Short mmCIF file of C-alpha atoms in Angstrom, two decimals:
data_model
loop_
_atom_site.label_atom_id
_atom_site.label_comp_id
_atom_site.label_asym_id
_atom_site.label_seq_id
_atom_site.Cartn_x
_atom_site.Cartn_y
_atom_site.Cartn_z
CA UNK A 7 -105.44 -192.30 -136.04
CA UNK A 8 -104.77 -194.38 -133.23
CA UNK A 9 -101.29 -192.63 -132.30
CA UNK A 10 -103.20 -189.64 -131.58
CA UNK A 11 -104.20 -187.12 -128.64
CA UNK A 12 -107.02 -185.15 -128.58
CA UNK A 13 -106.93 -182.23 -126.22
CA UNK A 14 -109.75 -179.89 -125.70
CA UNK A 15 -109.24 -176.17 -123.71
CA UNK A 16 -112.88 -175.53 -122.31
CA UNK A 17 -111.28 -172.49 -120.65
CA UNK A 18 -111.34 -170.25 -124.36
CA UNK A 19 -114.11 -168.49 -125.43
CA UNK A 20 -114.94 -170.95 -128.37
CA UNK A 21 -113.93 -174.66 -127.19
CA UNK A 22 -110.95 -175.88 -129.03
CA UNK A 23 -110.18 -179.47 -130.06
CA UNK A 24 -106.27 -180.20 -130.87
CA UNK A 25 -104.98 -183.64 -132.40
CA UNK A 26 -102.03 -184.35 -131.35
CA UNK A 27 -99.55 -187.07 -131.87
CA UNK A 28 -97.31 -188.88 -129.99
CA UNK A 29 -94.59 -187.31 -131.48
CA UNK A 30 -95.66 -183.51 -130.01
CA UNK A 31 -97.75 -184.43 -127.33
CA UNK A 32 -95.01 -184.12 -124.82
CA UNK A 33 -93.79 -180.65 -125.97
CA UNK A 34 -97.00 -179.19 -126.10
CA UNK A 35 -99.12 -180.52 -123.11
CA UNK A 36 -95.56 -181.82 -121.38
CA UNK A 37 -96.54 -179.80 -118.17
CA UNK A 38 -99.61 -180.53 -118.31
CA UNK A 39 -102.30 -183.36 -117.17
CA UNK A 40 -101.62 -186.16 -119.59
CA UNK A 41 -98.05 -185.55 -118.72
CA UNK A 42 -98.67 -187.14 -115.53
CA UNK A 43 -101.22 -190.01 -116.71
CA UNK A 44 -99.14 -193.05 -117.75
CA UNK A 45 -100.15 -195.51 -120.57
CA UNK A 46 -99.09 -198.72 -118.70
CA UNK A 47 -98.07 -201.92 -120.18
CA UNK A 48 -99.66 -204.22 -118.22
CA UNK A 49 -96.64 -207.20 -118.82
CA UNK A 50 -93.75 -204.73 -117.47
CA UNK A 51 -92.14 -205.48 -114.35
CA UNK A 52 -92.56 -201.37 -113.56
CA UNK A 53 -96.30 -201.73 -114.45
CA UNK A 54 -97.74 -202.14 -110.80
CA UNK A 55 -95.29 -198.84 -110.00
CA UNK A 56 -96.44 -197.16 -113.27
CA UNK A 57 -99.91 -197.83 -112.34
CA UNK A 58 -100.28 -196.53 -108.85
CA UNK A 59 -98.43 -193.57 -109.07
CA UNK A 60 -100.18 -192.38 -112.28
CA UNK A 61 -103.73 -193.44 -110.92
CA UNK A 62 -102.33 -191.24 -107.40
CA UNK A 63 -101.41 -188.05 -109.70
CA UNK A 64 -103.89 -187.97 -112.07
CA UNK A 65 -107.03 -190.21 -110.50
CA UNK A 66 -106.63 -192.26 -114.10
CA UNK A 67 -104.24 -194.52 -115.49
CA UNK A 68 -104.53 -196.07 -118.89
CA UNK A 69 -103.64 -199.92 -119.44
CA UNK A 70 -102.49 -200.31 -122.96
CA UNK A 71 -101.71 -203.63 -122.63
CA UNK A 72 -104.00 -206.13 -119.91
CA UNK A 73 -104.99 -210.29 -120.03
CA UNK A 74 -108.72 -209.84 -121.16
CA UNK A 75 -109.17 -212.26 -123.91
CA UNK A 76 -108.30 -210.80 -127.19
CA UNK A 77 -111.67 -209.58 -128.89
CA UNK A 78 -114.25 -210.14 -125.77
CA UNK A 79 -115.00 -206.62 -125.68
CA UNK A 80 -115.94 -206.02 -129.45
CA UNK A 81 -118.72 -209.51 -129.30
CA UNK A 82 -120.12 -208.22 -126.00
CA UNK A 83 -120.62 -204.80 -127.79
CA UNK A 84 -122.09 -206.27 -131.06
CA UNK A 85 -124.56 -208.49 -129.51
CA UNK A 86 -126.15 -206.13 -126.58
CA UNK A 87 -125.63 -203.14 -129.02
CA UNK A 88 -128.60 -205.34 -130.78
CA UNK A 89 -130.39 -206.76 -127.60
CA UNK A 90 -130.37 -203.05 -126.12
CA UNK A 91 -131.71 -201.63 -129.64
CA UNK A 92 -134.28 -204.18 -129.34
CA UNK A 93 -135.16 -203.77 -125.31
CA UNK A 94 -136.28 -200.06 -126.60
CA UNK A 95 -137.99 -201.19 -129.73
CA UNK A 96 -141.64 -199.84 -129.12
CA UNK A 97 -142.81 -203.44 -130.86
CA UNK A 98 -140.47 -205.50 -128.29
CA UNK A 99 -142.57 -204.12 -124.42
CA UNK A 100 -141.85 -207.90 -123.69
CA UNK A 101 -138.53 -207.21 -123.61
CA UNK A 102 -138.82 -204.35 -120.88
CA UNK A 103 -141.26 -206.02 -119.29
CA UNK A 104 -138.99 -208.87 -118.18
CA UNK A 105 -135.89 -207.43 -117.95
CA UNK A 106 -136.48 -203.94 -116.02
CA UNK A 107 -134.13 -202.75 -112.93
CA UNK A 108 -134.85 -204.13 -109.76
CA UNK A 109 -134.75 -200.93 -107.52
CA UNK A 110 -133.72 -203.04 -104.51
CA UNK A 111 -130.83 -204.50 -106.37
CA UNK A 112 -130.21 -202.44 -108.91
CA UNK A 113 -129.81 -204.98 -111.27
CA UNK A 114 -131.53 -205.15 -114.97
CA UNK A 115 -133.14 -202.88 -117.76
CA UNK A 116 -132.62 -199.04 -117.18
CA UNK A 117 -134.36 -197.80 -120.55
CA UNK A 118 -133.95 -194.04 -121.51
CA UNK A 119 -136.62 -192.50 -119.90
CA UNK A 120 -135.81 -193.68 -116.53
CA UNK A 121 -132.09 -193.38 -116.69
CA UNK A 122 -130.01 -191.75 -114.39
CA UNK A 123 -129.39 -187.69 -113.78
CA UNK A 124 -126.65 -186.83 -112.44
CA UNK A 125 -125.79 -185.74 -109.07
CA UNK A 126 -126.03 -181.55 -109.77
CA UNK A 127 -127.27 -182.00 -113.01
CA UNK A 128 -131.12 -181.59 -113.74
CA UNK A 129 -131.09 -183.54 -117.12
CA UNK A 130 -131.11 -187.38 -117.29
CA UNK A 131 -128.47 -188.64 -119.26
CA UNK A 132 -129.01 -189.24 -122.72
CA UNK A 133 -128.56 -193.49 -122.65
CA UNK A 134 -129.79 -196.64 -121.65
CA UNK A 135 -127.99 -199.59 -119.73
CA UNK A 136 -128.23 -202.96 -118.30
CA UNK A 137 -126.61 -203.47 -114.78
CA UNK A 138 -125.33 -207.29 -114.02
CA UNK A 139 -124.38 -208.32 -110.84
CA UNK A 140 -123.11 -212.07 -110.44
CA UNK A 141 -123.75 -214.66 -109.06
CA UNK A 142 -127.40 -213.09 -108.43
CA UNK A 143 -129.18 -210.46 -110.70
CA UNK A 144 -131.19 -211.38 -114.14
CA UNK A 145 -129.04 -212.48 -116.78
CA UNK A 146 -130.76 -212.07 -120.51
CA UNK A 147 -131.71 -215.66 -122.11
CA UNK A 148 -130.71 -213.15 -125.25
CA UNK A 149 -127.30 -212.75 -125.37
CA UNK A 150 -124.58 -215.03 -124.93
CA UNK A 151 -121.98 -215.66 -121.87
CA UNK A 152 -119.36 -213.47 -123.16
CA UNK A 153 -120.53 -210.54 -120.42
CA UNK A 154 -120.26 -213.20 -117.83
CA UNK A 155 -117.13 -213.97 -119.02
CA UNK A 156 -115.99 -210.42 -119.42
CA UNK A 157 -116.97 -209.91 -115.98
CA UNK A 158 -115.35 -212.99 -114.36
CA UNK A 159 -112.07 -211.32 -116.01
CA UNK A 160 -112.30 -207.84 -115.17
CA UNK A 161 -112.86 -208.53 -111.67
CA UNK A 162 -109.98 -210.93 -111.78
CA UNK A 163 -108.25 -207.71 -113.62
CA UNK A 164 -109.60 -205.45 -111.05
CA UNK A 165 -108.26 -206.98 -107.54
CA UNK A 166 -104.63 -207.19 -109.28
CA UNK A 167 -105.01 -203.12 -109.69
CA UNK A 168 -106.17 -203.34 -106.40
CA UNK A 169 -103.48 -205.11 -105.18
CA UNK A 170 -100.80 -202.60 -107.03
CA UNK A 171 -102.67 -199.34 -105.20
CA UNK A 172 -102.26 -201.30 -101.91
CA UNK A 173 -98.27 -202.07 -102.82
CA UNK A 174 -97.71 -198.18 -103.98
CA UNK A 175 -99.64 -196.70 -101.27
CA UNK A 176 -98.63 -194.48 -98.81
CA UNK A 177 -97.17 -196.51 -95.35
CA UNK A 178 -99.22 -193.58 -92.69
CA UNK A 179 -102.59 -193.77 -95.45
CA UNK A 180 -102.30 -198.00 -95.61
CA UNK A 181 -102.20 -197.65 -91.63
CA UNK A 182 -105.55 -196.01 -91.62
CA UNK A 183 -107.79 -198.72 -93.70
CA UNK A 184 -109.23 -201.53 -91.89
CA UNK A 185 -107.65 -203.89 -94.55
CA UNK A 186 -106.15 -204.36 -97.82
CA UNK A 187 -107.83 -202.91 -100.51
CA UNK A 188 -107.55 -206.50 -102.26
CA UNK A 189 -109.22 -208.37 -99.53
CA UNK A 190 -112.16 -205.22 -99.24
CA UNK A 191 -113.31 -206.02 -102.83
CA UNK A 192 -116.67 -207.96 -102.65
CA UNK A 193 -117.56 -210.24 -105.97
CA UNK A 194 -121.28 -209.61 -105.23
CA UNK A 195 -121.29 -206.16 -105.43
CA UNK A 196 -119.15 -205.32 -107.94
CA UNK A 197 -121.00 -204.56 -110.82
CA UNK A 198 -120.78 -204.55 -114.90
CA UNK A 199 -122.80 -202.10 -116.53
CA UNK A 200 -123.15 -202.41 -120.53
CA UNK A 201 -124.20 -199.03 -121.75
CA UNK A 202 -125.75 -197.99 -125.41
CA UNK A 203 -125.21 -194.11 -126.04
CA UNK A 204 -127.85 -193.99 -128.85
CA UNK A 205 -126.56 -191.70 -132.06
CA UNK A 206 -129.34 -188.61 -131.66
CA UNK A 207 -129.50 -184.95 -133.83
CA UNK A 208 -128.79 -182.04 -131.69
CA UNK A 209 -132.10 -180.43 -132.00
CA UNK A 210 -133.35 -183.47 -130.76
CA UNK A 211 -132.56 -183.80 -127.24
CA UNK A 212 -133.51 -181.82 -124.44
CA UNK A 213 -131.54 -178.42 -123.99
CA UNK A 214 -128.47 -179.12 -121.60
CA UNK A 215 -128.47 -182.78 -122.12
CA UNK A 216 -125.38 -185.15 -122.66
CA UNK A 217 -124.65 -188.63 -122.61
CA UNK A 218 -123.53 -188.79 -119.31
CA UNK A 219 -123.21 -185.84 -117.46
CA UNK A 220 -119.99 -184.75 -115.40
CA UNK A 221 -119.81 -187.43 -112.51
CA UNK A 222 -117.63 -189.08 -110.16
CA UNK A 223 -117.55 -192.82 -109.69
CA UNK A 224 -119.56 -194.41 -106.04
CA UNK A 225 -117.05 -197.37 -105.98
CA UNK A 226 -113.36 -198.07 -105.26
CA UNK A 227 -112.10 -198.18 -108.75
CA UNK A 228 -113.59 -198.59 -112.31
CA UNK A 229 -112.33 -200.46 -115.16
CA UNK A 230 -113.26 -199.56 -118.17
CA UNK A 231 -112.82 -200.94 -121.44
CA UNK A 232 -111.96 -198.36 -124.68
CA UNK A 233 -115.64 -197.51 -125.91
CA UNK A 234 -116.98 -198.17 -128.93
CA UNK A 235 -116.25 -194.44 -129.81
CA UNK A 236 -114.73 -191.63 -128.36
CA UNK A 237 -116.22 -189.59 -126.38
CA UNK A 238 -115.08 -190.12 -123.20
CA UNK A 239 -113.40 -186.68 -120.93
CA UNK A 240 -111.37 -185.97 -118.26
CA UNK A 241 -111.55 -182.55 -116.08
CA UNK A 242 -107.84 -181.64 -114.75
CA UNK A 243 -108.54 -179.38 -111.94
CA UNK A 244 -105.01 -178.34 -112.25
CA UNK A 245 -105.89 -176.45 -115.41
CA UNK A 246 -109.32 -176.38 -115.34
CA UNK A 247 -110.68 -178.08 -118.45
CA UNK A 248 -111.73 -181.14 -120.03
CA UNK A 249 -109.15 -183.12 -121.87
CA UNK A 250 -110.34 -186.37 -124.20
CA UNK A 251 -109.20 -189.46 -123.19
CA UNK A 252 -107.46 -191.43 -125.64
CA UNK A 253 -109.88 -194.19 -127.35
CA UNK A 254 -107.29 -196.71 -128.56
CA UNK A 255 -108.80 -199.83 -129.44
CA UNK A 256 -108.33 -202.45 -127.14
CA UNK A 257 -107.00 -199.74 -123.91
CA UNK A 258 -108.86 -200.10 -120.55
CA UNK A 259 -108.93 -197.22 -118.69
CA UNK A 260 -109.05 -196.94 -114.49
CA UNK A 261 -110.26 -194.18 -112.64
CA UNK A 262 -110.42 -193.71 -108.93
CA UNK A 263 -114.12 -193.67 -107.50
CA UNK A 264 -115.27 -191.58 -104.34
CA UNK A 265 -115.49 -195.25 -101.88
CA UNK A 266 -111.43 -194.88 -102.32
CA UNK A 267 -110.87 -191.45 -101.71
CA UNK A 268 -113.46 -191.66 -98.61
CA UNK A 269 -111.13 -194.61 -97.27
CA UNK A 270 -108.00 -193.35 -97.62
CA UNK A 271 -109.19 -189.43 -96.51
CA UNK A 272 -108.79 -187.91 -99.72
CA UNK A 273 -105.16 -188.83 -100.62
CA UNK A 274 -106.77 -190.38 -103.96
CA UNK A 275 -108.61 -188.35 -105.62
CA UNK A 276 -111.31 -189.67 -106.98
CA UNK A 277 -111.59 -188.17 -110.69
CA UNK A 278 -114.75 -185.89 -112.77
CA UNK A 279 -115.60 -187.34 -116.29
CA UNK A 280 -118.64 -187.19 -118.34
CA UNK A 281 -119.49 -188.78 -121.75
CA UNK A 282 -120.66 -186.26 -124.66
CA UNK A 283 -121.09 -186.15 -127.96
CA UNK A 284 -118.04 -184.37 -129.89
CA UNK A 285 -118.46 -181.68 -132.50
CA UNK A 286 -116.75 -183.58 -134.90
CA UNK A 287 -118.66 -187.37 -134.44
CA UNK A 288 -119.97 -188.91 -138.04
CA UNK A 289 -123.59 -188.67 -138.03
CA UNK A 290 -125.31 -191.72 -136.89
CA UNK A 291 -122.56 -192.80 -134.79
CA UNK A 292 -124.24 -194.50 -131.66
CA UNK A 293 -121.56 -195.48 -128.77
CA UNK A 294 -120.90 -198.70 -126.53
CA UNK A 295 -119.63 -198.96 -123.44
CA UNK A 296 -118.75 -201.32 -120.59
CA UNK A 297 -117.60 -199.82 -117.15
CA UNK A 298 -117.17 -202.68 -114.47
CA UNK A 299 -117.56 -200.77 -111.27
CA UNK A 300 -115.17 -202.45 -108.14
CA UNK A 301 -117.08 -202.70 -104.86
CA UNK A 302 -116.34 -203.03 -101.19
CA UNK A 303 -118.00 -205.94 -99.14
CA UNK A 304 -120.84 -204.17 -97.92
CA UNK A 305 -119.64 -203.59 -93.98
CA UNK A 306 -116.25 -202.65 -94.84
CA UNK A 307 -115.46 -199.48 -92.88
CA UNK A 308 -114.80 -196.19 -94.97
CA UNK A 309 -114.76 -193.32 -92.51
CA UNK A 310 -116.16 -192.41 -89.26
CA UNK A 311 -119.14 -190.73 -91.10
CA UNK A 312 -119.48 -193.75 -93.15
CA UNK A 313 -119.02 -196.85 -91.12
CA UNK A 314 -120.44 -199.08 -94.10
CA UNK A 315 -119.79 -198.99 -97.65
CA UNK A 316 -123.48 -199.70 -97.63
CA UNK A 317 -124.52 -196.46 -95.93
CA UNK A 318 -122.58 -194.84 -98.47
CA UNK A 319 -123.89 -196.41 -101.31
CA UNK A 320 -127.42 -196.01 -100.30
CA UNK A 321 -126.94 -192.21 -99.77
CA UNK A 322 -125.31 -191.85 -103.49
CA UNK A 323 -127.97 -194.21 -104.88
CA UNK A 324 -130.75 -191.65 -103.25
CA UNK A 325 -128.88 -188.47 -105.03
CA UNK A 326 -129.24 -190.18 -108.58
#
């Protein structure tokens, strides 16, 4: 159910997968990782404390509670769920055709076969995506406006987490970034990426493959909507396994990205998750997501090796 926890020890000889509820969560993984991650209620007048020290801890925080319009999430999923079903329908190429990536931008079509691998893995993940960036960036004649709008309030959503991190943070660490993170987040670059997982038969895919293999985040933070099934993991380095995050319906979760840990010289951390498909998952079951990744202005200083965001983006890009 939704009151649950599922917690999985990669460290046994056989991988084992625990539900838990909230009731005997604490006692049993009370010293461990999810007993520093906070579910936050975004209304509380602790949240922005709640937030920041969890996301500081842990490199995640989970808001169970946030000012997204009720419902947004679930259209945008039904409606590119069916545009990105048709965009790799063999009898649609027009649909490819006009919508594929720009590799300059990065923004459009990124169909299965050309998806990304990631960085340390040899296998391309096992989806396909569509990257919007706003105002510029192709925008399907498709679909409705309901990504725009998702976008317009996750950004929105995105420079008030912001603006919590820069309250909670460290006085000596603040002293060392050439501004507030608030004021470093650019609207161009930021970026919402709607993802299709497609449902696939083990003996199917190539050996080694996932859905998205372990990776870190480029950016400063993510927010991420609950996806359209779990699937979704967390590697504590702590105790040196993957734990599930929580899929409760309407959650977002926010993870810490490598552009923030760069900034602020590794006192956040940013945090190693992949996407895979769980022993247990109902055949058939396909799965949606929709990450909005928080960028820097393009020349705002990160480090002395990386006087740009830019340079540091371009070097990540060339590792995909």
């Amino acid at each position: 159910g939704t009151d649950d926890f599922v917690v999985e020890d990669s460290r046994s000889p056989e991988t084992k997968t625990r539900a838990l509820s909230v009731a005997d969560s604490q006692e049993f993984i009370g010293e461990k990782f999810w007993s520093k991650l906070q579910c936050v209620d975004f209304h509380d007048p602790q949240a922005p404390e709640t937030f920041a020290k969890s996301l500081k801890e842990t490199g995640f925080a989970v808001l169970v509670t946030h000012p997204l319009t009720p419902g947004l999430v679930d259209d945008v999923y039904a409606e590119w769920r069916e545009f990105l079903t048709q965009c790799a329908d063999p009898d649609r190429p027009d649909l490819r055709e006009n919508y594929l990536y720009d590799s300059e931008t990065q923004a459009g079509y990124f169909p299965m076969d050309i998806s990304e691998t990631a960085k340390g893995s040899t296998q391309k993940d096992l989806k396909q995506f569509f990257q919007l960036y706003f105002p510029n960036g192709s925008y399907p004649d498709e679909v409705s406006d309901k990504a725009r709008q998702l976008f317009h309030e996750m950004h929105s959503l995105g420079r008030t987490l912001l603006q919590w991190i820069d309250d909670g943070m460290d006085e000596k660490v603040k002293a060392g970034l050439p501004c507030d993170l608030a004021d470093a987040l650019s609207y161009e670059n930021t970026m919402l990426r709607i993802l299709h997982y497609p449902s696939y038969r083990e003996e199917e895919k190539p050996k080694g493959a996932v859905r998205a293999a372990a990776h870190e985040d480029i950016n400063l933070i993510t927010v991420l909507p609950s996806g359209s099934s779990r699937g979704l993991q967390v590697w504590s380095k702590e105790d040196e396994c993957w734990y599930e995050v929580p899929c409760h319906t309407q959650s977002i979760v926010v993870n810490i990205g490598d552009m923030l840990q760069e900034m602020t010289g590794g006192d956040y951390v940013a945090t190693t998750h992949r996407v895979v498909k769980l022993d247990d998952e109902v055949g058939g079951t396909d799965r949606m997501s929709c990450p909005c990744f928080l960028h820097p202005h393009a020349d705002v200083y990160l480090s002395d090796k990386y006087p740009t965001s830019r340079k540091f983006l371009l070097e990540r890009l060339s590792e995909l």
